[in-house]
JSON list of C-alpha atoms in Angstrom, two decimals:
[
{"chain": "A", "resi": 147, "resn": "UNK", "atom": "CA", "xyz": [12.76, 15.66, 19.82]},
{"chain": "A", "resi": 148, "resn": "UNK", "atom": "CA", "xyz": [9.63, 14.56, 17.98]},
{"chain": "A", "resi": 149, "resn": "UNK", "atom": "CA", "xyz": [7.76, 11.53, 19.27]},
{"chain": "A", "resi": 150, "resn": "UNK", "atom": "CA", "xyz": [7.18, 8.97, 16.50]},
{"chain": "A", "resi": 151, "resn": "UNK", "atom": "CA", "xyz": [5.56, 5.58, 16.13]},
{"chain": "A", "resi": 152, "resn": "UNK", "atom": "CA", "xyz": [8.07, 3.04, 17.39]},
{"chain": "A", "resi": 153, "resn": "UNK", "atom": "CA", "xyz": [8.03, 0.91, 14.23]},
{"chain": "A", "resi": 154, "resn": "UNK", "atom": "CA", "xyz": [10.03, 3.40, 12.14]},
{"chain": "A", "resi": 155, "resn": "UNK", "atom": "CA", "xyz": [13.19, 3.28, 14.26]},
{"chain": "A", "resi": 156, "resn": "UNK", "atom": "CA", "xyz": [15.94, 5.69, 13.22]},
{"chain": "A", "resi": 157, "resn": "UNK", "atom": "CA", "xyz": [16.77, 4.64, 9.66]},
{"chain": "A", "resi": 158, "resn": "UNK", "atom": "CA", "xyz": [16.51, 7.93, 7.67]},
{"chain": "A", "resi": 159, "resn": "UNK", "atom": "CA", "xyz": [14.53, 6.27, 4.86]},
{"chain": "A", "resi": 160, "resn": "UNK", "atom": "CA", "xyz": [12.06, 4.77, 7.32]},
{"chain": "A", "resi": 161, "resn": "UNK", "atom": "CA", "xyz": [11.74, 8.04, 9.26]},
{"chain": "A", "resi": 162, "resn": "UNK", "atom": "CA", "xyz": [11.09, 10.01, 6.05]},
{"chain": "A", "resi": 163, "resn": "UNK", "atom": "CA", "xyz": [8.41, 7.50, 5.00]},
{"chain": "A", "resi": 164, "resn": "UNK", "atom": "CA", "xyz": [6.77, 7.75, 8.43]},
{"chain": "A", "resi": 165, "resn": "UNK", "atom": "CA", "xyz": [7.00, 11.55, 8.63]},
{"chain": "A", "resi": 166, "resn": "UNK", "atom": "CA", "xyz": [5.87, 12.43, 5.11]},
{"chain": "A", "resi": 167, "resn": "UNK", "atom": "CA", "xyz": [3.88, 9.62, 3.57]},
{"chain": "A", "resi": 168, "resn": "UNK", "atom": "CA", "xyz": [2.47, 6.89, 5.84]},
{"chain": "A", "resi": 169, "resn": "UNK", "atom": "CA", "xyz": [-1.16, 7.56, 6.67]},
{"chain": "A", "resi": 170, "resn": "UNK", "atom": "CA", "xyz": [-1.68, 10.47, 4.29]},
{"chain": "A", "resi": 171, "resn": "UNK", "atom": "CA", "xyz": [-4.83, 9.87, 2.19]},
{"chain": "A", "resi": 172, "resn": "UNK", "atom": "CA", "xyz": [-4.12, 8.87, -1.42]},
{"chain": "A", "resi": 173, "resn": "UNK", "atom": "CA", "xyz": [-6.76, 9.07, -4.15]},
{"chain": "A", "resi": 174, "resn": "UNK", "atom": "CA", "xyz": [-4.62, 8.64, -7.27]},
{"chain": "A", "resi": 175, "resn": "UNK", "atom": "CA", "xyz": [-5.00, 5.24, -8.95]},
{"chain": "A", "resi": 176, "resn": "UNK", "atom": "CA", "xyz": [-1.34, 4.78, -9.91]},
{"chain": "A", "resi": 177, "resn": "UNK", "atom": "CA", "xyz": [-0.10, 5.55, -6.40]},
{"chain": "A", "resi": 178, "resn": "UNK", "atom": "CA", "xyz": [-2.73, 3.22, -4.92]},
{"chain": "A", "resi": 179, "resn": "UNK", "atom": "CA", "xyz": [-1.61, 0.47, -7.29]},
{"chain": "A", "resi": 180, "resn": "UNK", "atom": "CA", "xyz": [2.03, 1.08, -6.32]},
{"chain": "A", "resi": 181, "resn": "UNK", "atom": "CA", "xyz": [1.27, 0.76, -2.63]},
{"chain": "A", "resi": 182, "resn": "UNK", "atom": "CA", "xyz": [-0.85, -2.37, -3.08]},
{"chain": "A", "resi": 183, "resn": "UNK", "atom": "CA", "xyz": [1.97, -4.03, -5.04]},
{"chain": "A", "resi": 184, "resn": "UNK", "atom": "CA", "xyz": [4.67, -2.97, -2.58]},
{"chain": "A", "resi": 185, "resn": "UNK", "atom": "CA", "xyz": [2.63, -4.20, 0.38]},
{"chain": "A", "resi": 186, "resn": "UNK", "atom": "CA", "xyz": [2.20, -7.55, -1.39]},
{"chain": "A", "resi": 187, "resn": "UNK", "atom": "CA", "xyz": [5.92, -7.66, -2.20]},
{"chain": "A", "resi": 188, "resn": "UNK", "atom": "CA", "xyz": [6.62, -7.26, 1.50]},
{"chain": "A", "resi": 189, "resn": "UNK", "atom": "CA", "xyz": [4.92, -10.57, 2.39]},
{"chain": "A", "resi": 190, "resn": "UNK", "atom": "CA", "xyz": [7.50, -12.54, 4.39]},
{"chain": "A", "resi": 191, "resn": "UNK", "atom": "CA", "xyz": [9.96, -9.62, 4.40]},
{"chain": "A", "resi": 192, "resn": "UNK", "atom": "CA", "xyz": [10.47, -6.37, 6.32]},
{"chain": "A", "resi": 193, "resn": "UNK", "atom": "CA", "xyz": [9.03, -3.09, 5.07]},
{"chain": "A", "resi": 194, "resn": "UNK", "atom": "CA", "xyz": [12.45, -1.43, 5.16]},
{"chain": "A", "resi": 195, "resn": "UNK", "atom": "CA", "xyz": [13.65, -4.04, 2.64]},
{"chain": "A", "resi": 196, "resn": "UNK", "atom": "CA", "xyz": [10.88, -2.96, 0.26]},
{"chain": "A", "resi": 197, "resn": "UNK", "atom": "CA", "xyz": [11.46, 0.75, 0.90]},
{"chain": "A", "resi": 198, "resn": "UNK", "atom": "CA", "xyz": [15.12, 0.30, -0.05]},
{"chain": "A", "resi": 199, "resn": "UNK", "atom": "CA", "xyz": [14.04, -1.37, -3.31]},
{"chain": "A", "resi": 200, "resn": "UNK", "atom": "CA", "xyz": [11.19, 1.02, -4.05]},
{"chain": "A", "resi": 201, "resn": "UNK", "atom": "CA", "xyz": [12.92, 3.06, -6.74]},
{"chain": "A", "resi": 202, "resn": "UNK", "atom": "CA", "xyz": [14.06, -0.17, -8.40]},
{"chain": "A", "resi": 203, "resn": "UNK", "atom": "CA", "xyz": [10.43, -1.32, -8.41]},
{"chain": "A", "resi": 204, "resn": "UNK", "atom": "CA", "xyz": [9.36, 1.94, -10.00]},
{"chain": "A", "resi": 205, "resn": "UNK", "atom": "CA", "xyz": [11.90, 1.51, -12.78]},
{"chain": "A", "resi": 206, "resn": "UNK", "atom": "CA", "xyz": [11.23, -2.21, -13.26]},
{"chain": "A", "resi": 207, "resn": "UNK", "atom": "CA", "xyz": [7.43, -1.80, -13.43]},
{"chain": "A", "resi": 208, "resn": "UNK", "atom": "CA", "xyz": [7.16, 1.28, -15.67]},
{"chain": "A", "resi": 209, "resn": "UNK", "atom": "CA", "xyz": [6.63, 3.65, -12.72]},
{"chain": "A", "resi": 210, "resn": "UNK", "atom": "CA", "xyz": [3.65, 1.48, -11.73]},
{"chain": "A", "resi": 211, "resn": "UNK", "atom": "CA", "xyz": [1.70, 2.25, -14.87]},
{"chain": "A", "resi": 212, "resn": "UNK", "atom": "CA", "xyz": [-0.90, -0.47, -14.43]},
{"chain": "A", "resi": 213, "resn": "UNK", "atom": "CA", "xyz": [-1.93, 0.07, -18.07]},
{"chain": "A", "resi": 214, "resn": "UNK", "atom": "CA", "xyz": [1.56, -1.04, -19.17]},
{"chain": "A", "resi": 215, "resn": "UNK", "atom": "CA", "xyz": [2.05, -3.70, -16.50]},
{"chain": "A", "resi": 216, "resn": "UNK", "atom": "CA", "xyz": [-1.27, -5.33, -17.43]},
{"chain": "A", "resi": 217, "resn": "UNK", "atom": "CA", "xyz": [0.20, -6.13, -20.85]},
{"chain": "A", "resi": 218, "resn": "UNK", "atom": "CA", "xyz": [3.41, -7.74, -19.59]},
{"chain": "A", "resi": 219, "resn": "UNK", "atom": "CA", "xyz": [4.29, -11.09, -21.15]},
{"chain": "A", "resi": 220, "resn": "UNK", "atom": "CA", "xyz": [6.29, -14.12, -20.06]},
{"chain": "A", "resi": 221, "resn": "UNK", "atom": "CA", "xyz": [9.36, -12.33, -21.46]},
{"chain": "A", "resi": 222, "resn": "UNK", "atom": "CA", "xyz": [8.73, -9.50, -19.01]},
{"chain": "A", "resi": 223, "resn": "UNK", "atom": "CA", "xyz": [8.40, -11.99, -16.16]},
{"chain": "A", "resi": 224, "resn": "UNK", "atom": "CA", "xyz": [11.78, -13.50, -17.14]},
{"chain": "A", "resi": 225, "resn": "UNK", "atom": "CA", "xyz": [13.31, -10.01, -17.34]},
{"chain": "A", "resi": 226, "resn": "UNK", "atom": "CA", "xyz": [11.99, -9.16, -13.89]},
{"chain": "A", "resi": 227, "resn": "UNK", "atom": "CA", "xyz": [13.20, -12.46, -12.42]},
{"chain": "A", "resi": 228, "resn": "UNK", "atom": "CA", "xyz": [16.70, -11.40, -13.49]},
{"chain": "A", "resi": 229, "resn": "UNK", "atom": "CA", "xyz": [16.45, -7.97, -11.84]},
{"chain": "A", "resi": 230, "resn": "UNK", "atom": "CA", "xyz": [18.43, -7.96, -8.56]},
{"chain": "A", "resi": 231, "resn": "UNK", "atom": "CA", "xyz": [16.85, -4.62, -7.57]},
{"chain": "A", "resi": 232, "resn": "UNK", "atom": "CA", "xyz": [13.47, -6.17, -6.78]},
{"chain": "A", "resi": 233, "resn": "UNK", "atom": "CA", "xyz": [12.22, -9.22, -4.90]},
{"chain": "A", "resi": 234, "resn": "UNK", "atom": "CA", "xyz": [12.69, -11.96, -7.51]},
{"chain": "A", "resi": 235, "resn": "UNK", "atom": "CA", "xyz": [9.73, -14.13, -6.67]},
{"chain": "A", "resi": 236, "resn": "UNK", "atom": "CA", "xyz": [7.79, -15.48, -9.67]},
{"chain": "A", "resi": 237, "resn": "UNK", "atom": "CA", "xyz": [4.47, -15.58, -7.81]},
{"chain": "A", "resi": 238, "resn": "UNK", "atom": "CA", "xyz": [4.80, -11.96, -6.69]},
{"chain": "A", "resi": 239, "resn": "UNK", "atom": "CA", "xyz": [5.81, -10.78, -10.17]},
{"chain": "A", "resi": 240, "resn": "UNK", "atom": "CA", "xyz": [2.95, -12.64, -11.84]},
{"chain": "A", "resi": 241, "resn": "UNK", "atom": "CA", "xyz": [0.63, -11.29, -9.17]},
{"chain": "A", "resi": 242, "resn": "UNK", "atom": "CA", "xyz": [1.66, -7.73, -10.06]},
{"chain": "A", "resi": 243, "resn": "UNK", "atom": "CA", "xyz": [0.62, -8.33, -13.68]},
{"chain": "A", "resi": 244, "resn": "UNK", "atom": "CA", "xyz": [-2.67, -9.96, -12.68]},
{"chain": "A", "resi": 245, "resn": "UNK", "atom": "CA", "xyz": [-3.40, -7.17, -10.20]},
{"chain": "A", "resi": 246, "resn": "UNK", "atom": "CA", "xyz": [-2.71, -4.53, -12.87]},
{"chain": "A", "resi": 247, "resn": "UNK", "atom": "CA", "xyz": [-5.27, -6.25, -15.08]},
{"chain": "A", "resi": 248, "resn": "UNK", "atom": "CA", "xyz": [-7.65, -6.23, -12.11]},
{"chain": "A", "resi": 249, "resn": "UNK", "atom": "CA", "xyz": [-7.20, -2.48, -11.62]},
{"chain": "A", "resi": 250, "resn": "UNK", "atom": "CA", "xyz": [-8.14, -1.90, -15.26]},
{"chain": "A", "resi": 251, "resn": "UNK", "atom": "CA", "xyz": [-11.27, -4.04, -14.83]},
{"chain": "A", "resi": 252, "resn": "UNK", "atom": "CA", "xyz": [-12.21, -2.15, -11.66]},
{"chain": "A", "resi": 253, "resn": "UNK", "atom": "CA", "xyz": [-11.76, 1.18, -13.46]},
{"chain": "A", "resi": 254, "resn": "UNK", "atom": "CA", "xyz": [-14.17, 0.03, -16.14]},
{"chain": "A", "resi": 255, "resn": "UNK", "atom": "CA", "xyz": [-16.81, -0.89, -13.57]},
{"chain": "A", "resi": 256, "resn": "UNK", "atom": "CA", "xyz": [-16.26, 1.79, -10.92]},
{"chain": "A", "resi": 257, "resn": "UNK", "atom": "CA", "xyz": [-14.67, 4.70, -12.76]},
{"chain": "A", "resi": 258, "resn": "UNK", "atom": "CA", "xyz": [-11.50, 4.54, -10.67]},
{"chain": "A", "resi": 259, "resn": "UNK", "atom": "CA", "xyz": [-9.56, 2.19, -8.46]},
{"chain": "A", "resi": 260, "resn": "UNK", "atom": "CA", "xyz": [-9.64, 4.91, -5.79]},
{"chain": "A", "resi": 261, "resn": "UNK", "atom": "CA", "xyz": [-13.43, 5.00, -5.59]},
{"chain": "A", "resi": 262, "resn": "UNK", "atom": "CA", "xyz": [-13.48, 1.20, -5.33]},
{"chain": "A", "resi": 263, "resn": "UNK", "atom": "CA", "xyz": [-11.00, 0.92, -2.43]},
{"chain": "A", "resi": 264, "resn": "UNK", "atom": "CA", "xyz": [-12.23, 4.01, -0.58]},
{"chain": "A", "resi": 265, "resn": "UNK", "atom": "CA", "xyz": [-15.77, 2.58, -0.55]},
{"chain": "A", "resi": 266, "resn": "UNK", "atom": "CA", "xyz": [-14.55, 0.08, 2.07]},
{"chain": "A", "resi": 267, "resn": "UNK", "atom": "CA", "xyz": [-14.26, 2.99, 4.54]},
{"chain": "A", "resi": 268, "resn": "UNK", "atom": "CA", "xyz": [-17.24, 4.97, 3.17]},
{"chain": "A", "resi": 269, "resn": "UNK", "atom": "CA", "xyz": [-14.89, 7.46, 1.51]},
{"chain": "A", "resi": 270, "resn": "UNK", "atom": "CA", "xyz": [-13.46, 8.82, 4.79]},
{"chain": "A", "resi": 271, "resn": "UNK", "atom": "CA", "xyz": [-10.35, 7.81, 6.73]},
{"chain": "A", "resi": 272, "resn": "UNK", "atom": "CA", "xyz": [-10.90, 5.87, 9.94]},
{"chain": "A", "resi": 273, "resn": "UNK", "atom": "CA", "xyz": [-9.34, 7.86, 12.79]},
{"chain": "A", "resi": 274, "resn": "UNK", "atom": "CA", "xyz": [-7.98, 5.53, 15.45]},
{"chain": "A", "resi": 275, "resn": "UNK", "atom": "CA", "xyz": [-6.63, 6.52, 18.85]},
{"chain": "A", "resi": 276, "resn": "UNK", "atom": "CA", "xyz": [-4.16, 3.77, 19.73]},
{"chain": "A", "resi": 277, "resn": "UNK", "atom": "CA", "xyz": [-1.95, 4.50, 22.74]},
{"chain": "A", "resi": 278, "resn": "UNK", "atom": "CA", "xyz": [0.44, 1.59, 22.34]},
{"chain": "A", "resi": 279, "resn": "UNK", "atom": "CA", "xyz": [1.95, 0.13, 19.21]},
{"chain": "A", "resi": 280, "resn": "UNK", "atom": "CA", "xyz": [0.81, -3.28, 20.45]},
{"chain": "A", "resi": 281, "resn": "UNK", "atom": "CA", "xyz": [-2.82, -2.03, 20.29]},
{"chain": "A", "resi": 282, "resn": "UNK", "atom": "CA", "xyz": [-2.66, -1.50, 16.52]},
{"chain": "A", "resi": 283, "resn": "UNK", "atom": "CA", "xyz": [-4.42, -4.43, 14.81]},
{"chain": "A", "resi": 284, "resn": "UNK", "atom": "CA", "xyz": [-3.04, -6.45, 11.90]},
{"chain": "A", "resi": 285, "resn": "UNK", "atom": "CA", "xyz": [-6.43, -6.50, 10.14]},
{"chain": "A", "resi": 286, "resn": "UNK", "atom": "CA", "xyz": [-9.99, -5.18, 10.48]},
{"chain": "A", "resi": 287, "resn": "UNK", "atom": "CA", "xyz": [-13.47, -5.97, 9.26]},
{"chain": "A", "resi": 288, "resn": "UNK", "atom": "CA", "xyz": [-12.87, -3.47, 6.44]},
{"chain": "A", "resi": 289, "resn": "UNK", "atom": "CA", "xyz": [-9.62, -5.14, 5.37]},
{"chain": "A", "resi": 290, "resn": "UNK", "atom": "CA", "xyz": [-11.36, -8.53, 5.56]},
{"chain": "A", "resi": 291, "resn": "UNK", "atom": "CA", "xyz": [-14.05, -7.28, 3.16]},
{"chain": "A", "resi": 292, "resn": "UNK", "atom": "CA", "xyz": [-11.50, -5.66, 0.84]},
{"chain": "A", "resi": 293, "resn": "UNK", "atom": "CA", "xyz": [-9.38, -8.83, 0.75]},
{"chain": "A", "resi": 294, "resn": "UNK", "atom": "CA", "xyz": [-12.38, -11.02, 0.01]},
{"chain": "A", "resi": 295, "resn": "UNK", "atom": "CA", "xyz": [-13.59, -8.76, -2.81]},
{"chain": "A", "resi": 296, "resn": "UNK", "atom": "CA", "xyz": [-10.14, -8.33, -4.39]},
{"chain": "A", "resi": 297, "resn": "UNK", "atom": "CA", "xyz": [-9.60, -12.09, -4.34]},
{"chain": "A", "resi": 298, "resn": "UNK", "atom": "CA", "xyz": [-13.02, -12.60, -5.91]},
{"chain": "A", "resi": 299, "resn": "UNK", "atom": "CA", "xyz": [-11.89, -10.27, -8.70]},
{"chain": "A", "resi": 300, "resn": "UNK", "atom": "CA", "xyz": [-8.74, -12.33, -9.32]},
{"chain": "A", "resi": 301, "resn": "UNK", "atom": "CA", "xyz": [-6.17, -10.33, -7.32]},
{"chain": "A", "resi": 302, "resn": "UNK", "atom": "CA", "xyz": [-3.49, -12.14, -5.34]},
{"chain": "A", "resi": 303, "resn": "UNK", "atom": "CA", "xyz": [-1.17, -11.21, -2.46]},
{"chain": "A", "resi": 304, "resn": "UNK", "atom": "CA", "xyz": [-4.14, -9.35, -1.00]},
{"chain": "A", "resi": 305, "resn": "UNK", "atom": "CA", "xyz": [-4.82, -11.17, 2.26]},
{"chain": "A", "resi": 306, "resn": "UNK", "atom": "CA", "xyz": [-6.50, -9.19, 5.02]},
{"chain": "A", "resi": 307, "resn": "UNK", "atom": "CA", "xyz": [-3.19, -8.29, 6.71]},
{"chain": "A", "resi": 308, "resn": "UNK", "atom": "CA", "xyz": [-1.74, -7.00, 3.42]},
{"chain": "A", "resi": 309, "resn": "UNK", "atom": "CA", "xyz": [-4.95, -5.05, 2.76]},
{"chain": "A", "resi": 310, "resn": "UNK", "atom": "CA", "xyz": [-4.80, -3.52, 6.24]},
{"chain": "A", "resi": 311, "resn": "UNK", "atom": "CA", "xyz": [-1.16, -2.47, 5.76]},
{"chain": "A", "resi": 312, "resn": "UNK", "atom": "CA", "xyz": [-2.21, -0.96, 2.43]},
{"chain": "A", "resi": 313, "resn": "UNK", "atom": "CA", "xyz": [-5.07, 0.90, 4.12]},
{"chain": "A", "resi": 314, "resn": "UNK", "atom": "CA", "xyz": [-2.66, 2.29, 6.72]},
{"chain": "A", "resi": 315, "resn": "UNK", "atom": "CA", "xyz": [-0.13, 3.33, 4.08]},
{"chain": "A", "resi": 316, "resn": "UNK", "atom": "CA", "xyz": [-2.64, 5.18, 1.88]},
{"chain": "A", "resi": 317, "resn": "UNK", "atom": "CA", "xyz": [-4.45, 6.94, 4.71]},
{"chain": "A", "resi": 318, "resn": "UNK", "atom": "CA", "xyz": [-7.67, 4.97, 4.75]},
{"chain": "A", "resi": 319, "resn": "UNK", "atom": "CA", "xyz": [-6.81, 4.34, 8.40]},
{"chain": "A", "resi": 320, "resn": "UNK", "atom": "CA", "xyz": [-4.88, 6.69, 10.69]},
{"chain": "A", "resi": 321, "resn": "UNK", "atom": "CA", "xyz": [-2.89, 4.28, 12.84]},
{"chain": "A", "resi": 322, "resn": "UNK", "atom": "CA", "xyz": [-0.22, 6.67, 14.05]},
{"chain": "A", "resi": 323, "resn": "UNK", "atom": "CA", "xyz": [-0.21, 6.16, 17.82]},
{"chain": "A", "resi": 324, "resn": "UNK", "atom": "CA", "xyz": [-1.90, 9.00, 19.68]},
{"chain": "A", "resi": 325, "resn": "UNK", "atom": "CA", "xyz": [1.32, 10.53, 21.05]},
{"chain": "A", "resi": 326, "resn": "UNK", "atom": "CA", "xyz": [3.11, 10.48, 17.67]},
{"chain": "A", "resi": 327, "resn": "UNK", "atom": "CA", "xyz": [3.46, 13.99, 16.24]},
{"chain": "A", "resi": 328, "resn": "UNK", "atom": "CA", "xyz": [2.02, 12.75, 12.91]},
{"chain": "A", "resi": 329, "resn": "UNK", "atom": "CA", "xyz": [-1.23, 11.54, 14.46]},
{"chain": "A", "resi": 330, "resn": "UNK", "atom": "CA", "xyz": [-2.69, 15.03, 14.77]},
{"chain": "A", "resi": 331, "resn": "UNK", "atom": "CA", "xyz": [-1.20, 16.19, 11.43]},
{"chain": "A", "resi": 332, "resn": "UNK", "atom": "CA", "xyz": [-2.72, 13.24, 9.55]},
{"chain": "A", "resi": 333, "resn": "UNK", "atom": "CA", "xyz": [-5.99, 13.73, 11.42]},
{"chain": "A", "resi": 334, "resn": "UNK", "atom": "CA", "xyz": [-6.07, 17.37, 10.27]},
{"chain": "A", "resi": 335, "resn": "UNK", "atom": "CA", "xyz": [-5.31, 16.42, 6.65]},
{"chain": "A", "resi": 336, "resn": "UNK", "atom": "CA", "xyz": [-8.05, 13.78, 6.75]},
{"chain": "A", "resi": 337, "resn": "UNK", "atom": "CA", "xyz": [-10.57, 16.12, 8.35]},
{"chain": "A", "resi": 338, "resn": "UNK", "atom": "CA", "xyz": [-10.23, 18.58, 5.48]},
{"chain": "A", "resi": 339, "resn": "UNK", "atom": "CA", "xyz": [-11.36, 15.97, 2.90]}
]
């Protein structure tokens, strides 16, 4: 039996996310936007709740096309507030629109959202060697800097803890515990970048 990080439990959806996606470096702007929004949507909730709603989010937010989401109107906000497939929180929905506009502004200045966020780790994943799940931090100096800069640019639901969870999810940080079978696999993927 494979040894996994204890946080994923045995829910098949959670296990698949852990085994195939979490910690793998992502450099595509749309996917990065998706993960930033989903991590923000999780605030106050469990990640499994968001994973179960993920496909609904993709449908509701035009497959996370930040170009489209940036143009959403109050009518779109009302439509989304009536969608039982997502977290119906006005602040989180409005934040998604604002953050999409922020991604477009970052692309104009930096060429891509990916180059902007990956600069916080100098373009290379941080390879941690945690032995216990309790050793894994909730934030870092890099997530503090990312949070501060995103907030300065008008983003919301981007506190340091949300930014760190985002960094873990998109492979900017390898926080699989050292005895998890994915730790070495993610390390190898990251080393080939």
